[in-house]
Amino acid sequence: MTSHEDWISLLPEPLDAAAAVAFVTDGQAGGIDVFLGTTRAETSSDGRALIALDYEAYEQMAVEQLRELARRARERWPIVRLAILHRTGRVAVAEPSVIIAVSTPHRAESFTACRRLIDTLKQDVAIWKKEVWADGSGTWVGGNPNDETRNPNE
Amino acid sequence: MTSHEDWISLLPEPLDAAAAVAFVTDGQAGGIDVFLGTTRAETSSDGRALIALDYEAYEQMAVEQLRELARRARERWPIVRLAILHRTGRVAVAEPSVIIAVSTPHRAESFTACRRLIDTLKQDVAIWKKEVWADGSGTWVGGNPNDETRNPNE
Amino acid sequence: MMVTVKLFASLRERASASELRIELAEPATVALARDALAERFPTLCDFLPRVAWAVNRAYVPIETELRDGDELAVIPPVSGGCDDVT
Amino acid sequence: MMVTVKLFASLRERASASELRIELAEPATVALARDALAERFPTLCDFLPRVAWAVNRAYVPIETELRDGDELAVIPPVSGGCDDVT
């Protein structure tokens, strides 16, 4: 199988799902799985509406980590083409913060690789998000010293 | 959760992944999984190249079956929006023959529902495909009385 | 009684027909319609043991009774979607 | 020796700084840098037990030795991707 360069990017602009699909489309592939993580509307326990998520990255480290995730995925599954795109900055409700697109010869592998990539990405890539509420307040997810979120090395 | 009408269609024209993603994008969803099945380049055992797949459907039955698949998926998973698009006619190498797009509140459900939908679709929906080879010959998949493919009622 | 028979894919090509009407004595079943088809299209005989049957767009067992005007479809093994290992 | 310290997200806001340089006596470790940070930014103290550490963009244990010019990043719990249940 020809090995194509992966498309790995942190981007401050809206992510383009059609471009990700086009990138991974290939005659050697029979299945393409694309995952989009989108900002879901929420209401806080005290009734405030979520209007967006603000994403901040340690960009050099996060890109290196995403490349390493891609490298390990290619060792494990027969990936034809792969795109991992992640937003920085403000992502409004219903907009995507992350797109992972994977093409493989057979469909089962595309689902498994894509699922594993998004699960791993969330566990240790140096990206943070802040919930932005309609009243102007913001809450860093995992950033409260009193909550129970684990740090990525535990 | 608001229940939106599903987009279920058999189409003779190229399938539009961006339109499927746009259709299932929704502020109530945190995860979108999109599967595209594409024609994979093949070479037959006697060296002929596959150039396309020709899809034929029992259209009224197939659409009813796809609607029933959608209905059952909605009973089982908290689907926000759902699109199931399938080609008829000739689908060249690298082009999609099927697109399934599912949005759900959380990401795990979108993968599970999408995976189950494509697996079930292949098992019993009244759609057939013929491999079209570079020498002009064609082979119906499962249509050879001497091969081992099971019929959908077994 | 008359039923409409629909043929698809390999069967449609083998019979050179996609839709036909057949007359059956009552009471008729899918099994009797199958026998009538085999007689009319001997080239289908080696396919028919492997097909499924649908009446009015729903899969049915071979012993199902047919009614006048029913749409009977002969369903060879399906292969929608993608990604069969060839 | 000097190391560059990078702060992100809640820590960056709490310290009102995203990057700073600190001087450490040799031999220095990440643990010693943590103590220096806690002294300089008392508001970070309640965060520091829960962070991870990266030296030159790779996660390291707290006892790792630092070298002059290293880039030390304080990594609060990550939350990239999407779809946390809030």
Short mmCIF file of C-alpha atoms in Angstrom, two decimals:
data_model
loop_
_atom_site.label_atom_id
_atom_site.label_comp_id
_atom_site.label_asym_id
_atom_site.label_seq_id
_atom_site.Cartn_x
_atom_site.Cartn_y
_atom_site.Cartn_z
CA MET A 1 0.00 0.00 0.00
CA THR A 2 1.32 3.44 -0.92
CA SER A 3 1.90 5.54 2.18
CA HIS A 4 0.56 9.05 1.84
CA GLU A 5 1.49 11.97 4.03
CA ASP A 6 -1.11 12.61 6.74
CA TRP A 7 -2.95 15.93 7.00
CA ILE A 8 -2.44 17.04 10.60
CA SER A 9 -3.38 20.57 11.51
CA LEU A 10 -4.40 22.95 14.27
CA LEU A 11 -6.49 25.68 12.71
CA PRO A 12 -8.00 28.92 13.95
CA GLU A 13 -10.63 28.90 11.15
CA PRO A 14 -13.77 26.75 10.69
CA LEU A 15 -12.92 23.13 9.83
CA ASP A 16 -13.96 21.89 6.38
CA ALA A 17 -15.45 18.38 6.50
CA ALA A 18 -15.68 18.18 2.71
CA ALA A 19 -11.95 18.92 2.40
CA ALA A 20 -11.16 16.19 4.94
CA VAL A 21 -13.32 13.66 3.04
CA ALA A 22 -11.72 14.66 -0.26
CA PHE A 23 -8.25 14.31 1.28
CA VAL A 24 -8.81 10.72 2.44
CA THR A 25 -10.71 9.57 -0.68
CA ASP A 26 -8.57 7.02 -2.52
CA GLY A 27 -9.05 4.16 -4.94
CA GLN A 28 -7.22 1.81 -2.55
CA ALA A 29 -9.87 2.39 0.12
CA GLY A 30 -13.27 0.72 0.47
CA GLY A 31 -14.29 2.48 3.68
CA ILE A 32 -13.96 6.01 5.01
CA ASP A 33 -14.95 6.92 8.54
CA VAL A 34 -15.16 10.57 9.51
CA PHE A 35 -15.76 11.77 13.04
CA LEU A 36 -16.70 15.36 13.86
CA GLY A 37 -16.79 16.57 17.44
CA THR A 38 -19.17 19.50 17.68
CA THR A 39 -20.04 21.99 20.40
CA ARG A 40 -23.24 20.75 22.00
CA ALA A 41 -25.71 23.19 23.51
CA GLU A 42 -25.75 22.89 27.29
CA THR A 43 -27.37 24.59 30.22
CA SER A 44 -25.39 24.91 33.44
CA SER A 45 -26.89 23.75 36.74
CA ASP A 46 -27.71 27.37 37.52
CA GLY A 47 -29.49 27.95 34.21
CA ARG A 48 -26.86 29.64 32.03
CA ALA A 49 -26.69 28.68 28.34
CA LEU A 50 -23.43 27.55 26.72
CA ILE A 51 -22.72 29.63 23.63
CA ALA A 52 -19.28 28.36 22.56
CA LEU A 53 -16.11 26.54 23.52
CA ASP A 54 -12.76 28.33 23.40
CA TYR A 55 -9.86 26.01 22.50
CA GLU A 56 -6.25 26.73 23.46
CA ALA A 57 -3.34 24.52 22.41
CA TYR A 58 0.34 24.17 23.21
CA GLU A 59 0.69 24.20 19.47
CA GLN A 60 4.15 22.76 18.87
CA MET A 61 3.59 19.94 21.37
CA ALA A 62 0.00 19.22 20.25
CA VAL A 63 1.01 18.92 16.59
CA GLU A 64 3.87 16.59 17.52
CA GLN A 65 1.44 14.51 19.61
CA LEU A 66 -1.08 14.32 16.77
CA ARG A 67 1.66 13.18 14.40
CA GLU A 68 2.64 10.51 16.90
CA LEU A 69 -1.01 9.37 17.21
CA ALA A 70 -1.14 9.12 13.42
CA ARG A 71 2.11 7.17 13.31
CA ARG A 72 0.90 4.68 15.90
CA ALA A 73 -2.47 4.30 14.16
CA ARG A 74 -0.67 3.48 10.91
CA GLU A 75 1.36 0.81 12.68
CA ARG A 76 -1.81 -0.78 13.95
CA TRP A 77 -4.29 -0.46 11.07
CA PRO A 78 -3.88 -0.51 7.26
CA ILE A 79 -4.66 3.18 6.86
CA VAL A 80 -4.67 4.51 3.30
CA ARG A 81 -5.11 8.19 4.12
CA LEU A 82 -5.60 10.08 7.35
CA ALA A 83 -6.59 13.62 8.35
CA ILE A 84 -6.68 14.99 11.91
CA LEU A 85 -7.83 18.60 12.15
CA HIS A 86 -8.42 20.46 15.40
CA ARG A 87 -9.67 23.95 16.04
CA THR A 88 -8.14 26.62 18.18
CA GLY A 89 -10.10 29.66 19.28
CA ARG A 90 -13.85 30.02 19.60
CA VAL A 91 -16.12 27.23 18.35
CA ALA A 92 -19.82 28.10 18.47
CA VAL A 93 -22.61 25.63 19.20
CA ALA A 94 -23.03 23.06 16.35
CA GLU A 95 -19.61 23.87 14.85
CA PRO A 96 -16.89 21.19 14.73
CA SER A 97 -13.86 21.46 17.04
CA VAL A 98 -12.24 18.32 15.65
CA ILE A 99 -12.45 16.24 12.48
CA ILE A 100 -10.78 12.86 12.08
CA ALA A 101 -11.06 11.17 8.68
CA VAL A 102 -9.61 7.72 7.99
CA SER A 103 -9.71 5.61 4.86
CA THR A 104 -8.87 1.90 4.92
CA PRO A 105 -9.30 -0.99 2.50
CA HIS A 106 -12.24 -2.44 4.49
CA ARG A 107 -14.89 -0.70 6.50
CA ALA A 108 -14.37 -2.28 9.93
CA GLU A 109 -10.83 -0.91 10.19
CA SER A 110 -11.94 2.64 9.36
CA PHE A 111 -14.39 2.68 12.29
CA THR A 112 -11.92 1.12 14.72
CA ALA A 113 -9.03 3.42 13.80
CA CYS A 114 -11.17 6.57 13.84
CA ARG A 115 -12.73 5.69 17.20
CA ARG A 116 -9.37 4.93 18.74
CA LEU A 117 -7.85 8.15 17.39
CA ILE A 118 -10.51 10.41 18.90
CA ASP A 119 -10.42 8.55 22.23
CA THR A 120 -6.64 8.86 22.45
CA LEU A 121 -6.62 12.47 21.28
CA LYS A 122 -8.87 13.44 24.18
CA GLN A 123 -6.66 11.69 26.71
CA ASP A 124 -3.28 13.31 26.22
CA VAL A 125 -2.99 15.93 23.49
CA ALA A 126 -2.06 19.37 24.88
CA ILE A 127 -5.30 21.14 24.08
CA TRP A 128 -7.66 22.77 26.55
CA LYS A 129 -11.14 24.13 26.33
CA LYS A 130 -13.12 26.72 28.14
CA GLU A 131 -16.88 26.75 28.29
CA VAL A 132 -18.20 30.19 27.37
CA TRP A 133 -21.59 31.01 28.85
CA ALA A 134 -24.24 33.46 27.73
CA ASP A 135 -23.58 35.72 30.73
CA GLY A 136 -19.96 36.18 29.62
CA SER A 137 -18.44 33.89 32.21
CA GLY A 138 -16.02 31.11 31.27
CA THR A 139 -15.05 27.78 32.82
CA TRP A 140 -11.90 25.85 31.93
CA VAL A 141 -12.79 22.18 31.58
CA GLY A 142 -10.58 20.21 33.98
CA GLY A 143 -9.08 23.50 35.16
CA ASN A 144 -10.77 23.63 38.52
CA PRO A 145 -8.38 22.42 41.24
CA ASN A 146 -11.32 21.00 43.19
CA ASP A 147 -12.80 18.81 40.50
CA GLU A 148 -11.96 15.22 39.79
CA THR A 149 -10.44 15.34 36.30
CA ARG A 150 -7.25 13.33 36.12
CA ASN A 151 -4.07 14.75 34.74
CA PRO A 152 -2.77 13.06 31.60
CA ASN A 153 0.20 11.40 33.31
CA GLU A 154 -1.75 9.65 36.02
CA MET B 1 -34.79 15.59 22.21
CA THR B 2 -36.49 17.01 19.13
CA SER B 3 -37.05 14.30 16.52
CA HIS B 4 -36.08 15.41 13.04
CA GLU B 5 -37.11 13.70 9.84
CA ASP B 6 -34.39 11.42 8.50
CA TRP B 7 -32.86 11.94 5.06
CA ILE B 8 -33.17 8.57 3.33
CA SER B 9 -32.50 8.43 -0.37
CA LEU B 10 -31.51 6.26 -3.31
CA LEU B 11 -29.82 8.50 -5.85
CA PRO B 12 -28.51 8.01 -9.38
CA GLU B 13 -26.13 10.99 -9.02
CA PRO B 14 -22.84 11.34 -7.07
CA LEU B 15 -23.41 11.44 -3.30
CA ASP B 16 -22.53 14.68 -1.52
CA ALA B 17 -20.71 14.06 1.78
CA ALA B 18 -20.76 17.76 2.68
CA ALA B 19 -24.55 17.85 2.31
CA ALA B 20 -24.88 14.77 4.56
CA VAL B 21 -22.65 16.37 7.22
CA ALA B 22 -24.60 19.64 7.00
CA PHE B 23 -27.88 17.74 7.32
CA VAL B 24 -26.90 16.00 10.57
CA THR B 25 -25.14 19.02 12.14
CA ASP B 26 -27.18 20.15 15.15
CA GLY B 27 -26.62 22.05 18.38
CA GLN B 28 -28.03 19.10 20.35
CA ALA B 29 -25.26 16.84 19.07
CA GLY B 30 -21.69 16.53 20.39
CA GLY B 31 -20.60 13.80 17.96
CA ILE B 32 -21.14 13.10 14.29
CA ASP B 33 -19.97 9.92 12.64
CA VAL B 34 -20.03 9.65 8.88
CA PHE B 35 -19.28 6.48 6.97
CA LEU B 36 -18.62 6.42 3.24
CA GLY B 37 -18.36 3.15 1.36
CA THR B 38 -16.27 3.68 -1.75
CA THR B 39 -15.43 1.55 -4.76
CA ARG B 40 -12.01 0.05 -4.10
CA ALA B 41 -9.67 -0.75 -6.97
CA GLU B 42 -9.32 -4.50 -7.42
CA THR B 43 -7.65 -6.90 -9.76
CA SER B 44 -9.40 -10.18 -10.53
CA SER B 45 -7.55 -13.47 -10.14
CA ASP B 46 -7.03 -13.51 -13.92
CA GLY B 47 -5.57 -9.99 -13.98
CA ARG B 48 -8.50 -7.80 -15.02
CA ALA B 49 -8.86 -4.38 -13.35
CA LEU B 50 -12.10 -3.31 -11.69
CA ILE B 51 -13.25 0.03 -13.08
CA ALA B 52 -16.61 0.53 -11.35
CA LEU B 53 -19.52 -1.04 -9.50
CA ASP B 54 -23.04 -0.90 -10.96
CA TYR B 55 -25.75 -0.72 -8.31
CA GLU B 56 -29.32 -1.87 -8.90
CA ALA B 57 -32.09 -1.52 -6.31
CA TYR B 58 -35.65 -2.72 -5.84
CA GLU B 59 -36.27 0.92 -5.14
CA GLN B 60 -39.63 0.91 -3.33
CA MET B 61 -38.61 -1.99 -1.10
CA ALA B 62 -35.08 -0.70 -0.47
CA VAL B 63 -36.32 2.74 0.62
CA GLU B 64 -38.87 1.13 2.94
CA GLN B 65 -36.12 -1.06 4.38
CA LEU B 66 -33.80 1.91 4.91
CA ARG B 67 -36.61 3.77 6.69
CA GLU B 68 -37.14 0.75 8.90
CA LEU B 69 -33.38 0.58 9.67
CA ALA B 70 -33.51 4.25 10.63
CA ARG B 71 -36.58 3.70 12.81
CA ARG B 72 -34.93 0.82 14.66
CA ALA B 73 -31.69 2.76 15.11
CA ARG B 74 -33.66 5.62 16.67
CA GLU B 75 -35.29 3.21 19.11
CA ARG B 76 -31.88 1.99 20.17
CA TRP B 77 -29.67 5.09 20.22
CA PRO B 78 -30.36 8.76 21.02
CA ILE B 79 -29.96 9.90 17.43
CA VAL B 80 -30.36 13.63 16.81
CA ARG B 81 -30.20 13.54 13.01
CA LEU B 82 -29.64 10.77 10.50
CA ALA B 83 -28.92 10.54 6.78
CA ILE B 84 -28.67 7.32 4.75
CA LEU B 85 -27.85 7.86 1.08
CA HIS B 86 -27.19 5.06 -1.40
CA ARG B 87 -26.23 5.19 -5.04
CA THR B 88 -27.85 3.45 -7.94
CA GLY B 89 -26.10 3.12 -11.29
CA ARG B 90 -22.40 3.21 -11.98
CA VAL B 91 -19.97 4.15 -9.19
CA ALA B 92 -16.37 4.54 -10.36
CA VAL B 93 -13.30 3.64 -8.29
CA ALA B 94 -12.87 5.98 -5.28
CA GLU B 95 -16.46 7.28 -5.51
CA PRO B 96 -18.91 6.65 -2.66
CA SER B 97 -21.76 4.17 -3.11
CA VAL B 98 -23.20 4.78 0.35
CA ILE B 99 -23.03 7.53 2.97
CA ILE B 100 -24.39 7.15 6.49
CA ALA B 101 -24.22 10.19 8.76
CA VAL B 102 -25.39 10.09 12.38
CA SER B 103 -25.33 12.78 15.03
CA THR B 104 -25.82 11.96 18.72
CA PRO B 105 -25.32 13.84 21.99
CA HIS B 106 -22.12 11.90 22.80
CA ARG B 107 -19.48 10.51 20.51
CA ALA B 108 -19.58 6.81 21.43
CA GLU B 109 -23.20 6.47 20.31
CA SER B 110 -22.52 8.03 16.92
CA PHE B 111 -19.85 5.41 16.12
CA THR B 112 -21.96 2.52 17.38
CA ALA B 113 -25.12 3.57 15.53
CA CYS B 114 -23.28 4.30 12.27
CA ARG B 115 -21.40 1.02 12.36
CA ARG B 116 -24.54 -0.97 13.07
CA LEU B 117 -26.45 0.82 10.29
CA ILE B 118 -23.90 0.00 7.58
CA ASP B 119 -23.56 -3.60 8.78
CA THR B 120 -27.34 -4.12 8.74
CA LEU B 121 -27.79 -2.33 5.43
CA LYS B 122 -25.43 -4.78 3.75
CA GLN B 123 -27.26 -7.77 5.15
CA ASP B 124 -30.81 -7.31 3.94
CA VAL B 125 -31.55 -4.19 1.90
CA ALA B 126 -32.69 -5.01 -1.65
CA ILE B 127 -29.69 -3.59 -3.47
CA TRP B 128 -27.33 -5.50 -5.74
CA LYS B 129 -24.02 -4.68 -7.28
CA LYS B 130 -22.16 -5.81 -10.33
CA GLU B 131 -18.41 -5.59 -10.68
CA VAL B 132 -17.51 -3.93 -13.98
CA TRP B 133 -14.11 -4.92 -15.34
CA ALA B 134 -11.79 -3.13 -17.72
CA ASP B 135 -12.43 -5.70 -20.46
CA GLY B 136 -16.16 -4.84 -20.40
CA SER B 137 -17.24 -7.97 -18.54
CA GLY B 138 -19.44 -7.79 -15.46
CA THR B 139 -19.99 -10.01 -12.42
CA TRP B 140 -23.00 -9.78 -10.12
CA VAL B 141 -21.80 -10.04 -6.52
CA GLY B 142 -23.62 -12.96 -4.89
CA GLY B 143 -25.35 -13.63 -8.21
CA ASN B 144 -23.43 -16.75 -9.13
CA PRO B 145 -25.47 -19.84 -8.27
CA ASN B 146 -22.29 -21.73 -7.48
CA ASP B 147 -20.79 -19.35 -4.96
CA GLU B 148 -21.31 -19.38 -1.25
CA THR B 149 -23.08 -16.09 -0.55
CA ARG B 150 -26.08 -16.60 1.70
CA ASN B 151 -29.49 -15.27 0.82
CA PRO B 152 -30.85 -12.61 3.17
CA ASN B 153 -33.52 -14.85 4.70
CA GLU B 154 -31.22 -17.63 5.77
CA MET C 1 -55.40 -14.97 -10.15
CA MET C 2 -52.57 -12.79 -11.46
CA VAL C 3 -49.40 -11.75 -9.66
CA THR C 4 -46.69 -9.37 -10.82
CA VAL C 5 -43.22 -10.85 -10.61
CA LYS C 6 -40.16 -8.61 -10.36
CA LEU C 7 -36.68 -9.85 -11.22
CA PHE C 8 -33.41 -8.13 -10.32
CA ALA C 9 -29.70 -8.24 -11.00
CA SER C 10 -28.41 -11.65 -12.17
CA LEU C 11 -31.96 -13.05 -12.46
CA ARG C 12 -33.20 -10.07 -14.49
CA GLU C 13 -30.31 -10.48 -16.91
CA ARG C 14 -30.66 -14.26 -17.13
CA ALA C 15 -34.41 -14.00 -17.83
CA SER C 16 -34.09 -10.88 -19.99
CA ALA C 17 -37.09 -9.52 -18.09
CA SER C 18 -37.45 -7.21 -15.11
CA GLU C 19 -41.18 -7.54 -14.58
CA LEU C 20 -43.80 -10.01 -15.78
CA ARG C 21 -47.27 -11.14 -14.87
CA ILE C 22 -48.05 -14.77 -14.21
CA GLU C 23 -51.38 -16.50 -13.77
CA LEU C 24 -51.75 -18.99 -10.92
CA ALA C 25 -54.57 -21.29 -9.85
CA GLU C 26 -55.99 -20.55 -6.42
CA PRO C 27 -55.01 -21.15 -3.71
CA ALA C 28 -51.50 -20.10 -4.76
CA THR C 29 -48.31 -19.82 -2.72
CA VAL C 30 -44.87 -18.40 -3.32
CA ALA C 31 -43.66 -21.98 -3.81
CA LEU C 32 -46.16 -22.51 -6.62
CA ALA C 33 -45.13 -19.22 -8.22
CA ARG C 34 -41.52 -20.35 -8.02
CA ASP C 35 -42.41 -23.57 -9.86
CA ALA C 36 -44.26 -21.59 -12.54
CA LEU C 37 -41.21 -19.31 -12.96
CA ALA C 38 -38.84 -22.27 -13.25
CA GLU C 39 -41.02 -23.74 -15.95
CA ARG C 40 -41.22 -20.47 -17.88
CA PHE C 41 -37.52 -19.59 -17.45
CA PRO C 42 -35.49 -22.81 -17.27
CA THR C 43 -32.34 -20.66 -17.15
CA LEU C 44 -33.37 -19.46 -13.67
CA CYS C 45 -33.56 -22.98 -12.21
CA ASP C 46 -30.06 -23.05 -10.76
CA PHE C 47 -30.59 -19.60 -9.17
CA LEU C 48 -33.94 -20.25 -7.48
CA PRO C 49 -32.74 -22.43 -4.59
CA ARG C 50 -30.63 -19.51 -3.37
CA VAL C 51 -33.04 -16.58 -3.58
CA ALA C 52 -35.28 -14.94 -1.00
CA TRP C 53 -38.84 -13.86 -1.73
CA ALA C 54 -40.69 -10.64 -1.02
CA VAL C 55 -44.42 -10.08 -1.34
CA ASN C 56 -45.48 -6.45 -1.55
CA ARG C 57 -41.97 -5.36 -0.54
CA ALA C 58 -41.57 -7.50 2.60
CA TYR C 59 -39.57 -10.71 2.91
CA VAL C 60 -41.82 -13.78 3.30
CA PRO C 61 -41.31 -17.55 3.69
CA ILE C 62 -41.79 -19.72 0.63
CA GLU C 63 -45.07 -21.21 1.90
CA THR C 64 -46.78 -17.79 2.06
CA GLU C 65 -50.14 -17.60 0.28
CA LEU C 66 -50.46 -15.18 -2.61
CA ARG C 67 -53.46 -13.01 -3.42
CA ASP C 68 -54.61 -11.62 -6.70
CA GLY C 69 -52.60 -8.50 -7.56
CA ASP C 70 -49.67 -9.25 -5.24
CA GLU C 71 -46.20 -8.02 -6.23
CA LEU C 72 -43.81 -10.95 -5.85
CA ALA C 73 -40.09 -10.13 -5.99
CA VAL C 74 -37.33 -12.66 -6.45
CA ILE C 75 -34.43 -11.44 -4.30
CA PRO C 76 -30.98 -12.81 -5.11
CA PRO C 77 -28.33 -12.41 -2.39
CA VAL C 78 -28.08 -8.69 -1.67
CA SER C 79 -24.83 -6.75 -1.88
CA GLY C 80 -25.60 -3.11 -1.17
CA GLY C 81 -23.19 -0.89 0.72
CA CYS C 82 -19.60 -1.52 -0.18
CA ASP C 83 -16.46 -3.31 0.72
CA ASP C 84 -17.06 -6.96 0.00
CA VAL C 85 -13.83 -8.84 -0.05
CA THR C 86 -13.68 -10.12 -3.61
CA MET D 1 20.72 28.03 34.54
CA MET D 2 17.62 29.44 32.85
CA VAL D 3 14.51 27.56 31.73
CA THR D 4 11.54 28.89 29.85
CA VAL D 5 8.21 28.06 31.52
CA LYS D 6 4.99 27.93 29.53
CA LEU D 7 1.58 28.23 31.16
CA PHE D 8 -1.74 27.35 29.55
CA ALA D 9 -5.47 27.64 30.07
CA SER D 10 -6.52 28.05 33.72
CA LEU D 11 -2.90 28.40 34.89
CA ARG D 12 -2.12 31.05 32.28
CA GLU D 13 -5.14 33.06 33.35
CA ARG D 14 -4.44 32.63 37.06
CA ALA D 15 -0.80 33.71 36.66
CA SER D 16 -1.59 36.38 34.04
CA ALA D 17 1.40 35.05 32.12
CA SER D 18 1.79 32.59 29.26
CA GLU D 19 5.57 32.37 29.18
CA LEU D 20 8.29 33.33 31.63
CA ARG D 21 11.93 32.57 32.31
CA ILE D 22 13.10 31.32 35.68
CA GLU D 23 16.58 30.90 37.02
CA LEU D 24 17.41 27.70 38.88
CA ALA D 25 20.49 26.52 40.72
CA GLU D 26 22.12 23.41 39.22
CA PRO D 27 21.43 20.55 39.37
CA ALA D 28 17.77 21.44 38.81
CA THR D 29 14.75 19.19 38.40
CA VAL D 30 11.13 19.71 37.38
CA ALA D 31 10.22 19.41 41.08
CA LEU D 32 12.54 22.31 41.93
CA ALA D 33 11.08 24.38 39.11
CA ARG D 34 7.60 23.63 40.47
CA ASP D 35 8.65 24.93 43.88
CA ALA D 36 10.08 28.09 42.31
CA LEU D 37 6.84 28.65 40.40
CA ALA D 38 4.73 28.14 43.52
CA GLU D 39 6.80 30.72 45.32
CA ARG D 40 6.55 33.24 42.48
CA PHE D 41 2.82 32.62 41.82
CA PRO D 42 1.12 31.67 45.09
CA THR D 43 -2.20 31.62 43.20
CA LEU D 44 -1.00 28.55 41.30
CA CYS D 45 -0.39 26.48 44.43
CA ASP D 46 -3.73 24.73 44.50
CA PHE D 47 -3.38 23.85 40.77
CA LEU D 48 0.12 22.41 40.84
CA PRO D 49 -0.64 19.07 42.51
CA ARG D 50 -2.90 18.19 39.58
CA VAL D 51 -0.80 19.17 36.57
CA ALA D 52 1.48 17.17 34.29
CA TRP D 53 4.87 18.41 33.10
CA ALA D 54 6.45 18.49 29.68
CA VAL D 55 10.07 19.25 28.89
CA ASN D 56 10.77 20.22 25.31
CA ARG D 57 7.26 19.09 24.32
CA ALA D 58 7.32 15.60 25.85
CA TYR D 59 5.67 14.50 29.09
CA VAL D 60 8.20 13.78 31.86
CA PRO D 61 8.08 12.65 35.50
CA ILE D 62 8.52 15.31 38.17
CA GLU D 63 12.01 14.10 39.14
CA THR D 64 13.39 14.75 35.63
CA GLU D 65 16.57 16.83 35.51
CA LEU D 66 16.44 20.15 33.67
CA ARG D 67 19.16 21.62 31.47
CA ASP D 68 19.90 25.20 30.66
CA GLY D 69 17.55 26.41 27.92
CA ASP D 70 14.89 23.74 28.43
CA GLU D 71 11.28 24.58 27.68
CA LEU D 72 9.20 23.46 30.66
CA ALA D 73 5.43 23.39 30.16
CA VAL D 74 2.88 23.10 32.95
CA ILE D 75 0.06 20.95 31.56
CA PRO D 76 -3.29 21.17 33.32
CA PRO D 77 -5.74 18.33 32.61
CA VAL D 78 -6.29 18.29 28.85
CA SER D 79 -9.72 18.54 27.24
CA GLY D 80 -9.25 18.57 23.50
CA GLY D 81 -11.67 16.93 21.15
CA CYS D 82 -15.25 17.33 22.22
CA ASP D 83 -18.12 15.81 24.04
CA ASP D 84 -17.24 15.89 27.71
CA VAL D 85 -20.28 15.29 29.80
CA THR D 86 -20.56 18.51 31.80
#
